[in-house]
Short mmCIF file of C-alpha atoms in Angstrom, two decimals:
data_model
loop_
_atom_site.label_atom_id
_atom_site.label_comp_id
_atom_site.label_asym_id
_atom_site.label_seq_id
_atom_site.Cartn_x
_atom_site.Cartn_y
_atom_site.Cartn_z
CA MET A 1 34.95 20.74 9.42
CA SER A 2 32.02 20.94 6.97
CA GLU A 3 28.68 21.24 8.37
CA PRO A 4 25.63 19.37 6.73
CA LYS A 5 24.11 21.57 4.05
CA VAL A 6 21.14 23.62 5.00
CA PHE A 7 18.70 24.14 2.24
CA LEU A 8 16.03 26.82 2.69
CA PRO A 9 12.94 26.19 0.68
CA PHE A 10 11.60 28.00 -2.22
CA GLN A 11 7.93 28.91 -2.66
CA PHE A 12 7.08 25.38 -3.73
CA LEU A 13 8.72 23.55 -0.74
CA LEU A 14 6.68 22.27 1.94
CA PHE A 15 9.05 22.55 4.68
CA SER A 16 11.03 24.82 6.60
CA LEU A 17 14.27 23.19 6.73
CA VAL A 18 16.10 20.12 5.00
CA PHE A 19 19.23 18.57 6.22
CA ILE A 20 21.13 16.73 3.43
CA THR A 21 24.33 14.60 3.96
CA SER A 22 25.90 11.70 1.96
CA CYS A 23 27.71 8.95 3.16
CA SER A 24 29.99 6.16 1.23
CA GLY A 25 32.31 3.12 2.26
CA PRO A 26 31.31 0.00 3.74
CA ASN A 27 28.79 -0.20 6.61
CA PRO A 28 27.63 -2.85 8.77
CA THR A 29 23.80 -2.88 7.98
CA GLY A 30 24.24 -3.94 4.22
CA LEU A 31 23.10 -0.81 2.60
CA PRO A 32 24.78 0.17 -0.66
CA LYS A 33 28.59 0.91 -0.41
CA ASP A 34 28.76 3.67 -2.95
CA SER A 35 27.64 7.21 -2.41
CA ILE A 36 24.22 7.51 -0.99
CA LYS A 37 22.51 10.57 0.65
CA GLN A 38 20.27 10.95 3.70
CA ILE A 39 17.40 13.27 3.93
CA GLY A 40 15.56 14.32 7.12
CA SER A 41 13.49 17.10 8.39
CA LYS A 42 11.86 18.50 11.46
CA PRO A 43 9.64 17.46 13.10
CA HIS A 44 8.41 14.78 10.22
CA ALA A 45 10.27 13.71 7.03
CA ASP A 46 9.57 12.15 3.94
CA ALA A 47 12.16 9.80 2.37
CA LEU A 48 12.75 8.32 -1.13
CA ASP A 49 14.12 4.88 -1.56
CA PRO A 50 16.07 5.03 -4.84
CA PHE A 51 16.52 1.34 -5.25
CA GLU A 52 12.67 0.95 -5.60
CA GLN A 53 11.88 4.62 -6.19
CA GLN A 54 9.56 4.87 -3.44
CA TYR A 55 8.64 7.07 -0.63
CA TYR A 56 8.39 6.43 2.89
CA ASN A 57 6.92 8.66 5.79
CA LEU A 58 9.31 8.60 8.52
CA ALA A 59 7.91 9.41 12.20
CA GLY A 60 11.27 10.74 13.38
CA LYS A 61 13.44 13.94 13.44
CA TRP A 62 16.66 14.67 11.84
CA THR A 63 19.10 16.11 14.34
CA SER A 64 22.90 17.27 13.76
CA VAL A 65 25.62 17.91 16.13
CA SER A 66 29.14 19.07 15.42
CA SER A 67 32.57 19.21 17.01
CA ASP A 68 36.07 20.23 16.27
CA LYS A 69 36.74 17.03 14.99
CA LYS A 70 33.73 15.40 13.61
CA ALA A 71 30.25 15.85 12.74
CA PHE A 72 27.35 13.32 13.80
CA GLY A 73 23.74 13.14 12.77
CA THR A 74 21.07 10.78 14.19
CA LEU A 75 17.73 9.92 12.34
CA GLU A 76 15.25 8.69 15.32
CA LEU A 77 13.25 6.17 13.46
CA PHE A 78 11.20 4.79 16.19
CA GLU A 79 9.68 5.74 19.62
CA ASN A 80 11.89 3.51 21.48
CA GLY A 81 15.10 5.60 20.43
CA ASP A 82 16.44 3.56 17.72
CA TYR A 83 18.88 5.58 15.43
CA LEU A 84 21.64 5.35 13.01
CA LEU A 85 24.86 7.55 14.11
CA MET A 86 26.71 9.12 11.01
CA GLU A 87 30.30 10.22 11.04
CA ASN A 88 32.04 12.47 8.64
CA GLY A 89 34.90 10.28 7.57
CA ASP A 90 36.86 12.09 4.94
CA LYS A 91 38.34 15.35 6.19
CA GLY A 92 34.97 17.24 5.92
CA SER A 93 34.35 16.44 2.51
CA GLY A 94 30.84 15.91 3.26
CA LYS A 95 31.19 11.98 2.69
CA TRP A 96 29.70 10.26 5.76
CA ARG A 97 29.77 6.61 7.03
CA ILE A 98 27.65 4.90 9.30
CA VAL A 99 29.29 4.37 12.68
CA ASP A 100 26.79 2.99 14.94
CA VAL A 101 23.49 1.18 14.57
CA HIS A 102 21.31 1.16 17.78
CA HIS A 103 18.88 -1.64 18.10
CA LEU A 104 17.87 -1.53 14.51
CA SER A 105 17.60 -4.82 12.63
CA LEU A 106 17.95 -5.73 8.80
CA GLY A 107 14.07 -6.16 8.88
CA ASP A 108 13.48 -2.72 10.07
CA LEU A 109 15.42 -1.60 6.89
CA LYS A 110 12.34 -1.77 4.74
CA TYR A 111 11.89 1.63 5.87
CA ARG A 112 15.08 2.73 4.09
CA PHE A 113 15.61 6.51 4.27
CA PHE A 114 18.56 6.58 1.80
CA PHE A 115 18.81 7.43 -1.68
CA LYS A 116 20.98 7.81 -4.48
CA GLY A 117 20.80 10.85 -6.87
CA GLU A 118 22.35 14.08 -8.22
CA ASN A 119 21.72 16.96 -5.72
CA LEU A 120 18.20 15.56 -5.07
CA VAL A 121 16.23 17.19 -2.20
CA LEU A 122 13.06 15.89 -0.71
CA VAL A 123 10.69 17.82 1.75
CA GLY A 124 7.65 16.94 3.10
CA GLN A 125 4.78 17.12 5.87
CA GLU A 126 1.78 15.56 6.79
CA GLY A 127 1.51 13.29 3.77
CA LYS A 128 2.52 15.92 1.38
CA TYR A 129 5.97 15.94 -0.26
CA GLU A 130 8.06 17.44 -3.27
CA LEU A 131 11.13 15.93 -4.92
CA ALA A 132 13.45 18.59 -6.38
CA LYS A 133 16.73 18.59 -8.04
CA GLN A 134 19.49 21.42 -7.22
CA ASN A 135 22.02 22.35 -10.03
CA ALA A 136 25.77 21.70 -9.52
CA GLY A 137 26.43 25.25 -8.35
CA GLY A 138 23.64 24.94 -5.83
CA SER A 139 22.03 28.28 -7.01
CA ASP A 140 18.79 26.99 -8.77
CA ILE A 141 16.33 24.36 -7.58
CA GLN A 142 13.71 22.57 -10.18
CA SER A 143 10.69 20.71 -9.09
CA ILE A 144 10.61 17.14 -10.25
CA LEU A 145 7.28 15.90 -8.45
CA ASN A 146 5.06 17.25 -6.38
CA SER A 147 2.38 15.20 -4.54
CA ASP A 148 -0.22 17.70 -5.29
CA THR A 149 -0.18 16.61 -8.83
CA LEU A 150 -0.75 12.82 -7.86
CA ILE A 151 -4.25 11.30 -7.80
CA SER A 152 -3.55 11.05 -4.26
CA PRO A 153 -0.36 10.54 -2.26
CA PHE A 154 -1.80 6.85 -1.39
CA VAL A 155 -4.33 4.93 -3.34
CA ARG A 156 -5.68 2.15 -1.57
CA ARG A 157 -8.41 0.48 -3.77
CA ILE A 158 -9.54 0.55 -7.36
CA PHE A 159 -12.78 -0.28 -8.89
CA GLN A 160 -15.01 -0.10 -12.17
CA ASP A 161 -18.47 0.23 -12.05
CA LYS A 162 -21.10 -1.06 -14.32
CA ILE A 163 -20.87 2.13 -16.70
CA GLY A 164 -17.29 2.01 -16.88
CA ASN A 165 -16.26 4.73 -14.13
CA LEU A 166 -12.95 4.22 -12.62
CA TRP A 167 -13.24 4.75 -8.89
CA PHE A 168 -9.90 5.33 -6.85
CA GLY A 169 -10.16 5.01 -2.93
CA THR A 170 -7.58 7.02 -1.17
CA GLN A 171 -5.89 7.49 1.99
CA GLY A 172 -6.91 11.12 3.24
CA ASP A 173 -8.88 12.32 -0.06
CA GLY A 174 -11.98 10.34 -0.05
CA THR A 175 -12.74 8.72 -3.35
CA ALA A 176 -12.14 9.99 -7.02
CA ARG A 177 -13.89 8.89 -10.15
CA TYR A 178 -12.64 8.85 -13.51
CA ASP A 179 -15.15 8.90 -16.37
CA GLY A 180 -12.97 8.95 -19.33
CA ASP A 181 -12.83 12.68 -19.52
CA THR A 182 -13.16 14.06 -16.28
CA LEU A 183 -11.54 13.19 -12.68
CA GLU A 184 -13.70 14.37 -9.80
CA TYR A 185 -13.32 13.98 -6.29
CA PHE A 186 -15.58 13.17 -3.39
CA SER A 187 -15.04 13.70 0.11
CA VAL A 188 -17.04 14.80 3.37
CA ASN A 189 -17.86 17.95 2.00
CA GLU A 190 -19.61 16.39 -1.04
CA GLY A 191 -21.41 14.18 1.38
CA PHE A 192 -19.15 11.03 0.94
CA GLY A 193 -18.75 9.34 4.20
CA GLY A 194 -15.05 9.44 4.97
CA VAL A 195 -11.66 10.37 3.62
CA VAL A 196 -10.09 7.07 4.17
CA VAL A 197 -11.57 4.45 1.65
CA ARG A 198 -10.16 0.80 2.31
CA ALA A 199 -12.96 -1.25 0.46
CA ILE A 200 -14.95 -0.52 -2.86
CA ALA A 201 -17.79 -3.14 -4.49
CA GLY A 202 -20.88 -3.05 -6.79
CA ASP A 203 -24.01 -4.44 -6.43
CA ALA A 204 -26.29 -5.78 -9.05
CA ALA A 205 -28.29 -2.55 -9.16
CA GLY A 206 -25.49 -0.67 -10.19
CA ASN A 207 -24.94 1.08 -6.99
CA VAL A 208 -21.30 1.44 -5.56
CA TRP A 209 -20.61 0.93 -1.99
CA PHE A 210 -17.36 2.20 0.00
CA GLY A 211 -15.94 1.25 3.28
CA THR A 212 -14.32 4.10 4.91
CA GLU A 213 -12.85 5.22 8.53
CA ARG A 214 -16.26 6.46 9.04
CA GLY A 215 -18.63 3.79 8.10
CA LEU A 216 -20.18 2.48 5.02
CA THR A 217 -21.22 4.63 2.24
CA LYS A 218 -23.52 3.72 -0.79
CA TYR A 219 -23.44 5.68 -4.20
CA ASN A 220 -26.74 5.30 -6.35
CA GLY A 221 -25.28 7.43 -9.18
CA ALA A 222 -26.82 10.84 -8.07
CA ALA A 223 -26.34 10.82 -4.11
CA PHE A 224 -24.49 9.56 -1.21
CA THR A 225 -25.89 7.55 1.63
CA ASN A 226 -24.04 6.91 4.69
CA TYR A 227 -24.54 4.20 7.40
CA THR A 228 -22.67 3.86 10.83
CA GLU A 229 -22.57 2.38 14.28
CA LYS A 230 -25.82 4.42 14.98
CA ASP A 231 -27.53 2.28 12.08
CA GLY A 232 -26.34 -1.09 13.63
CA LEU A 233 -22.85 -1.40 11.78
CA ALA A 234 -20.58 -3.22 14.17
CA HIS A 235 -17.93 -0.45 13.94
CA ASN A 236 -17.09 2.67 11.90
CA ASP A 237 -13.79 1.76 11.07
CA VAL A 238 -14.42 -0.49 7.94
CA TRP A 239 -11.55 -2.64 6.36
CA SER A 240 -13.04 -5.09 4.22
CA MET A 241 -16.33 -5.76 2.23
CA ALA A 242 -17.95 -8.40 -0.12
CA ILE A 243 -21.55 -8.72 -1.62
CA ASP A 244 -22.69 -12.16 -1.91
CA ARG A 245 -24.75 -13.73 -4.60
CA GLU A 246 -28.05 -12.92 -2.49
CA GLY A 247 -27.19 -9.34 -2.58
CA ILE A 248 -26.15 -9.36 1.16
CA ILE A 249 -23.46 -6.85 1.89
CA TRP A 250 -20.48 -8.45 4.30
CA ILE A 251 -18.55 -5.57 5.87
CA GLY A 252 -15.44 -6.41 7.83
CA THR A 253 -14.44 -3.82 10.65
CA LEU A 254 -12.12 -3.22 13.38
CA ARG A 255 -14.60 -4.83 15.59
CA GLY A 256 -16.07 -7.89 13.60
CA VAL A 257 -18.47 -8.45 10.95
CA SER A 258 -21.89 -7.00 10.01
CA ARG A 259 -24.20 -8.30 7.39
CA PHE A 260 -26.38 -5.62 5.59
CA ASN A 261 -29.52 -6.58 3.44
CA GLY A 262 -30.32 -2.88 2.34
CA GLU A 263 -32.51 -2.17 5.47
CA VAL A 264 -30.91 -4.12 8.73
CA PHE A 265 -27.64 -4.69 9.87
CA THR A 266 -26.93 -8.10 11.53
CA PRO A 267 -23.72 -8.88 13.54
CA PHE A 268 -21.81 -12.08 12.32
CA GLY A 269 -19.62 -13.71 15.26
CA LEU A 270 -15.98 -14.64 14.39
CA PRO A 271 -13.43 -15.64 17.18
CA GLU A 272 -11.10 -13.42 18.45
CA ALA A 273 -7.45 -13.62 17.63
CA GLU A 274 -4.40 -12.03 19.37
CA PRO A 275 -3.90 -8.40 18.25
CA ASP A 276 -0.59 -7.80 16.21
CA PRO A 277 1.18 -4.73 17.93
CA ASN A 278 3.50 -4.58 14.75
CA ARG A 279 0.72 -3.78 12.41
CA GLY A 280 -0.20 -0.41 13.56
CA VAL A 281 -4.12 -0.32 13.62
CA THR A 282 -5.06 -3.69 14.94
CA SER A 283 -7.35 -5.51 17.42
CA SER A 284 -8.63 -9.21 18.37
CA ARG A 285 -11.37 -8.80 15.87
CA ILE A 286 -10.16 -6.85 12.85
CA VAL A 287 -11.27 -8.66 9.43
CA HIS A 288 -8.74 -7.87 6.75
CA SER A 289 -10.45 -9.59 3.81
CA ILE A 290 -13.83 -11.20 3.00
CA MET A 291 -14.63 -13.43 -0.14
CA GLU A 292 -17.47 -15.62 -1.59
CA ASP A 293 -16.15 -18.74 -3.42
CA ARG A 294 -18.17 -20.59 -6.34
CA HIS A 295 -19.71 -22.85 -3.79
CA GLY A 296 -21.43 -19.70 -1.59
CA LYS A 297 -19.25 -20.05 1.25
CA MET A 298 -17.58 -16.94 2.84
CA TRP A 299 -13.95 -16.49 3.53
CA PHE A 300 -12.67 -14.13 6.34
CA GLY A 301 -8.89 -12.90 6.46
CA THR A 302 -8.24 -12.27 10.18
CA ASN A 303 -5.03 -12.28 12.40
CA GLY A 304 -6.02 -15.82 13.41
CA GLY A 305 -5.83 -17.39 9.99
CA ALA A 306 -8.91 -17.67 7.56
CA TYR A 307 -12.51 -18.64 8.61
CA ILE A 308 -14.94 -20.17 6.33
CA TYR A 309 -18.68 -19.93 6.81
CA ASP A 310 -20.81 -22.30 4.78
CA GLY A 311 -24.09 -20.23 4.20
CA SER A 312 -25.14 -22.47 1.60
CA LEU A 313 -26.40 -25.35 3.88
CA PRO A 314 -30.08 -25.85 4.20
CA GLY A 315 -32.05 -23.74 6.50
CA GLY A 316 -30.50 -20.51 5.68
CA GLN A 317 -28.78 -20.57 9.00
CA GLY A 318 -25.33 -21.92 7.41
CA GLY A 319 -23.05 -24.40 9.18
CA PRO A 320 -20.19 -23.88 11.98
CA LEU A 321 -17.13 -21.85 11.15
CA THR A 322 -14.08 -23.70 9.92
CA ASN A 323 -10.76 -22.33 10.61
CA ILE A 324 -7.40 -22.62 8.58
CA SER A 325 -4.32 -21.73 10.20
CA THR A 326 -0.48 -22.64 10.59
CA LYS A 327 -1.66 -25.70 12.29
CA ASP A 328 -2.78 -26.69 8.88
CA GLY A 329 -0.10 -25.71 6.74
CA LEU A 330 -0.90 -22.01 6.04
CA PRO A 331 2.39 -20.22 6.57
CA ASP A 332 1.11 -17.35 8.36
CA ASN A 333 -1.79 -16.67 10.27
CA SER A 334 -1.96 -12.97 9.56
CA VAL A 335 -4.12 -13.12 6.27
CA ASN A 336 -4.48 -9.83 4.66
CA ASP A 337 -6.43 -11.10 1.22
CA ILE A 338 -8.32 -14.07 -0.05
CA LEU A 339 -8.85 -15.05 -3.66
CA GLU A 340 -10.49 -17.97 -5.61
CA ASP A 341 -8.86 -18.65 -8.86
CA LYS A 342 -10.58 -19.90 -12.06
CA ASP A 343 -9.59 -23.39 -10.95
CA GLY A 344 -10.89 -23.31 -7.64
CA ASN A 345 -7.64 -22.59 -5.73
CA ILE A 346 -7.96 -20.49 -2.70
CA TRP A 347 -5.05 -18.07 -2.20
CA PHE A 348 -3.80 -16.21 0.82
CA ALA A 349 -1.84 -12.97 1.11
CA THR A 350 -0.11 -12.81 4.27
CA HIS A 351 1.59 -10.25 6.32
CA TYR A 352 4.53 -11.88 7.13
CA LYS A 353 5.13 -14.94 4.82
CA GLY A 354 4.11 -14.01 1.47
CA VAL A 355 1.57 -15.79 -1.06
CA CYS A 356 0.21 -19.22 -1.10
CA TYR A 357 -2.65 -21.19 -2.45
CA TRP A 358 -4.70 -24.17 -1.22
CA ASP A 359 -5.90 -26.92 -3.49
CA GLY A 360 -8.31 -28.31 -0.99
CA THR A 361 -5.87 -30.60 0.35
CA SER A 362 -2.32 -28.88 0.79
CA PHE A 363 -0.78 -25.67 0.56
CA THR A 364 1.67 -24.36 -2.03
CA ARG A 365 4.01 -21.38 -1.36
CA ILE A 366 4.89 -19.09 -4.37
CA PRO A 367 8.49 -18.61 -4.54
CA THR A 368 9.96 -15.10 -4.62
CA LYS A 369 13.35 -13.40 -4.53
CA GLU A 370 12.31 -12.00 -1.26
CA ARG A 371 10.96 -15.30 0.28
CA ASP A 372 13.62 -15.71 3.00
CA SER A 373 13.84 -12.09 4.00
CA GLY A 374 10.04 -11.57 4.79
CA THR A 375 7.44 -10.77 2.41
CA GLU A 376 4.35 -8.54 3.48
CA VAL A 377 1.67 -9.04 0.77
CA TRP A 378 -1.42 -6.72 0.95
CA SER A 379 -3.86 -7.80 -1.93
CA LEU A 380 -4.18 -10.44 -4.61
CA PHE A 381 -5.89 -10.37 -8.17
CA GLU A 382 -6.49 -12.67 -10.83
CA ASP A 383 -6.73 -11.20 -14.52
CA HIS A 384 -8.69 -12.53 -17.48
CA SER A 385 -5.87 -14.65 -18.62
CA GLY A 386 -5.49 -16.49 -15.09
CA ASN A 387 -2.35 -14.65 -14.22
CA ILE A 388 -2.32 -14.34 -10.43
CA TRP A 389 -0.91 -10.63 -9.46
CA PHE A 390 0.31 -9.55 -5.94
CA PRO A 391 2.61 -6.74 -4.51
CA ILE A 392 5.43 -7.34 -1.99
CA GLU A 393 6.30 -4.49 0.12
CA SER A 394 9.36 -2.60 -1.08
CA PHE A 395 9.60 -4.95 -4.02
CA GLY A 396 7.24 -4.22 -6.35
CA VAL A 397 4.51 -6.60 -7.96
CA TYR A 398 4.58 -10.14 -9.12
CA CYS A 399 2.59 -11.89 -11.95
CA TYR A 400 2.28 -15.66 -11.37
CA ASN A 401 1.65 -17.58 -14.77
CA GLY A 402 1.29 -20.95 -13.13
CA GLY A 403 4.78 -21.56 -13.52
CA SER A 404 7.11 -18.71 -12.36
CA ALA A 405 6.44 -15.33 -10.79
CA ILE A 406 7.69 -12.36 -12.80
CA ASN A 407 8.72 -9.48 -10.89
CA PHE A 408 7.82 -5.82 -12.23
CA HIS A 409 9.80 -3.03 -10.28
CA GLY A 410 11.45 0.24 -10.83
CA LYS A 411 13.35 -0.83 -14.08
CA ASP A 412 9.80 -1.48 -15.55
CA GLY A 413 8.79 1.94 -14.94
CA LEU A 414 7.11 1.20 -11.73
CA ALA A 415 8.09 4.28 -9.42
CA SER A 416 6.63 2.55 -6.14
CA GLY A 417 7.48 -0.41 -4.47
CA ALA A 418 4.81 0.20 -2.01
CA ILE A 419 1.83 -1.14 -3.99
CA GLN A 420 -1.52 -2.20 -1.93
CA CYS A 421 -4.37 -2.70 -4.65
CA ILE A 422 -4.17 -4.36 -8.15
CA PHE A 423 -7.25 -4.32 -10.52
CA GLU A 424 -8.13 -4.88 -14.25
CA ASP A 425 -10.48 -2.83 -16.20
CA LYS A 426 -12.64 -3.93 -19.01
CA GLU A 427 -10.23 -2.93 -21.73
CA GLY A 428 -7.55 -5.41 -20.00
CA ARG A 429 -5.37 -2.70 -18.34
CA ILE A 430 -3.64 -3.36 -15.14
CA TRP A 431 -4.17 -0.77 -12.66
CA LEU A 432 -1.95 -0.58 -9.52
CA GLY A 433 -2.58 1.66 -6.54
CA GLY A 434 -0.38 2.53 -3.59
CA TRP A 435 2.28 5.03 -2.17
CA MET A 436 2.76 7.62 -4.91
CA GLY A 437 -0.58 7.13 -6.16
CA LEU A 438 -1.77 5.44 -9.44
CA PHE A 439 0.16 3.28 -12.12
CA CYS A 440 -1.05 1.61 -15.33
CA TYR A 441 0.10 -1.38 -17.30
CA GLY A 442 -1.68 -1.38 -20.73
CA PRO A 443 -2.85 -4.37 -22.68
CA THR A 444 -0.62 -6.56 -24.83
CA THR A 445 -0.14 -5.20 -28.18
CA ASN A 446 0.35 -7.42 -31.42
CA SER A 447 3.99 -7.32 -30.82
CA GLY A 448 3.70 -8.72 -27.46
CA GLN A 449 4.92 -5.60 -25.96
CA ARG A 450 3.46 -3.56 -23.20
CA PRO A 451 2.93 0.06 -24.22
CA GLY A 452 4.30 2.90 -22.14
CA PRO A 453 6.28 6.06 -21.94
CA GLY A 454 9.95 5.55 -22.48
CA GLY A 455 9.41 1.83 -23.46
CA LYS A 456 8.48 1.10 -19.80
CA SER A 457 5.90 -1.58 -18.93
CA PHE A 458 4.43 0.85 -16.21
CA PHE A 459 3.64 4.50 -16.07
CA MET A 460 2.51 6.88 -13.47
CA VAL A 461 -0.99 8.38 -14.00
CA THR A 462 -1.57 11.87 -12.22
CA LYS A 463 -4.23 14.30 -12.00
CA TYR A 464 -3.15 15.52 -15.33
CA GLY A 465 -2.47 12.08 -17.20
CA PRO A 466 -1.65 10.43 -19.11
CA TRP A 467 -4.65 8.54 -19.04
CA PRO A 468 -4.55 5.41 -21.37
#
């Protein structure tokens, strides 16, 4: 009986032991039937989904048990003990098949940990990973991709300031600024407020504002100023932000909304909603998105649908809050982002039911290939041509042109399916941020083709380029 192979890491590898098995044959979960490989490590594992070519961090561990007749392996995906049980099904040849799935549903498989590949090895720990390829003889390993070369393992926000600098908000590395020549990082050691950036906005004076896990940060071109609960902010954990036409900064936090006029923070009350335990970080007052429409109304995306505040009413006090939820036709109450398009339609990105828009009377849902299998959407963006862009977790990004939604995925050069933010710069380039860092989609050429290495639509941008 052949044991699962154990690869001892070389100098560039980030973990001490990696267990690799492969499996083939039909299985009860709908996973591919041809040869696939399964990666695990102790105590945490990163995994690559070959079909979307994206990475996932798995809070679990790989264990293997052997006997005289069979060898088994389990990957504990969740704290409740869910697992997949694998069996060597081809006389010790290393071909494995799934023999048991414990409490795992098809919906859970968005956290796929299988990938096709020729002798590919993936190891990782605490957000860092490395993808390597072993030759057929097993005597040499060549590094293919190292997370240390990425802008960041996860880019959450992208913004361009008045003078053309591109800012990238990351999950763990603070913020990075690219001025056309140099990429520079700012984190707590440089006076920046935090390491996780979930919101970026610019004011009329050219200041850039950041929402982090430690509060609100202002950059005036020379220095950072940080604001926290001690200064009156509702909560340090900032999730969303918008600057209205009067220059008031609206900050959505884990515990509600604050307004900031540059001197004083003022609380702004929103009704509580039921926390969603399936979303990880959550609360009854979390605000995922804030948007000002063309009429001066403020929109808030929450776990209880969307709320509208008409601050344009006489007296400066605004009117009562209006709620839009499933009772009004919104497909899902868990609203991650809100956008007003050039025609005045209001778009909603929801956590469980995809994307829809509201024309003031009724809702229209945008159909996608994944419509019936669950569609987790984190953001919305309208480009200069009026196309609406949005990512769907595990399924790349879509571009809706008013008639159809075009999907971009691995075949188009987009190596990650876990995209969280979309942005268009002043040159018309589309930027995507998410797991595996930063991607770019260049402006249309005279031939109507989008440029990119290898003829692909998208290309990855690392610390070393290529910068468009």
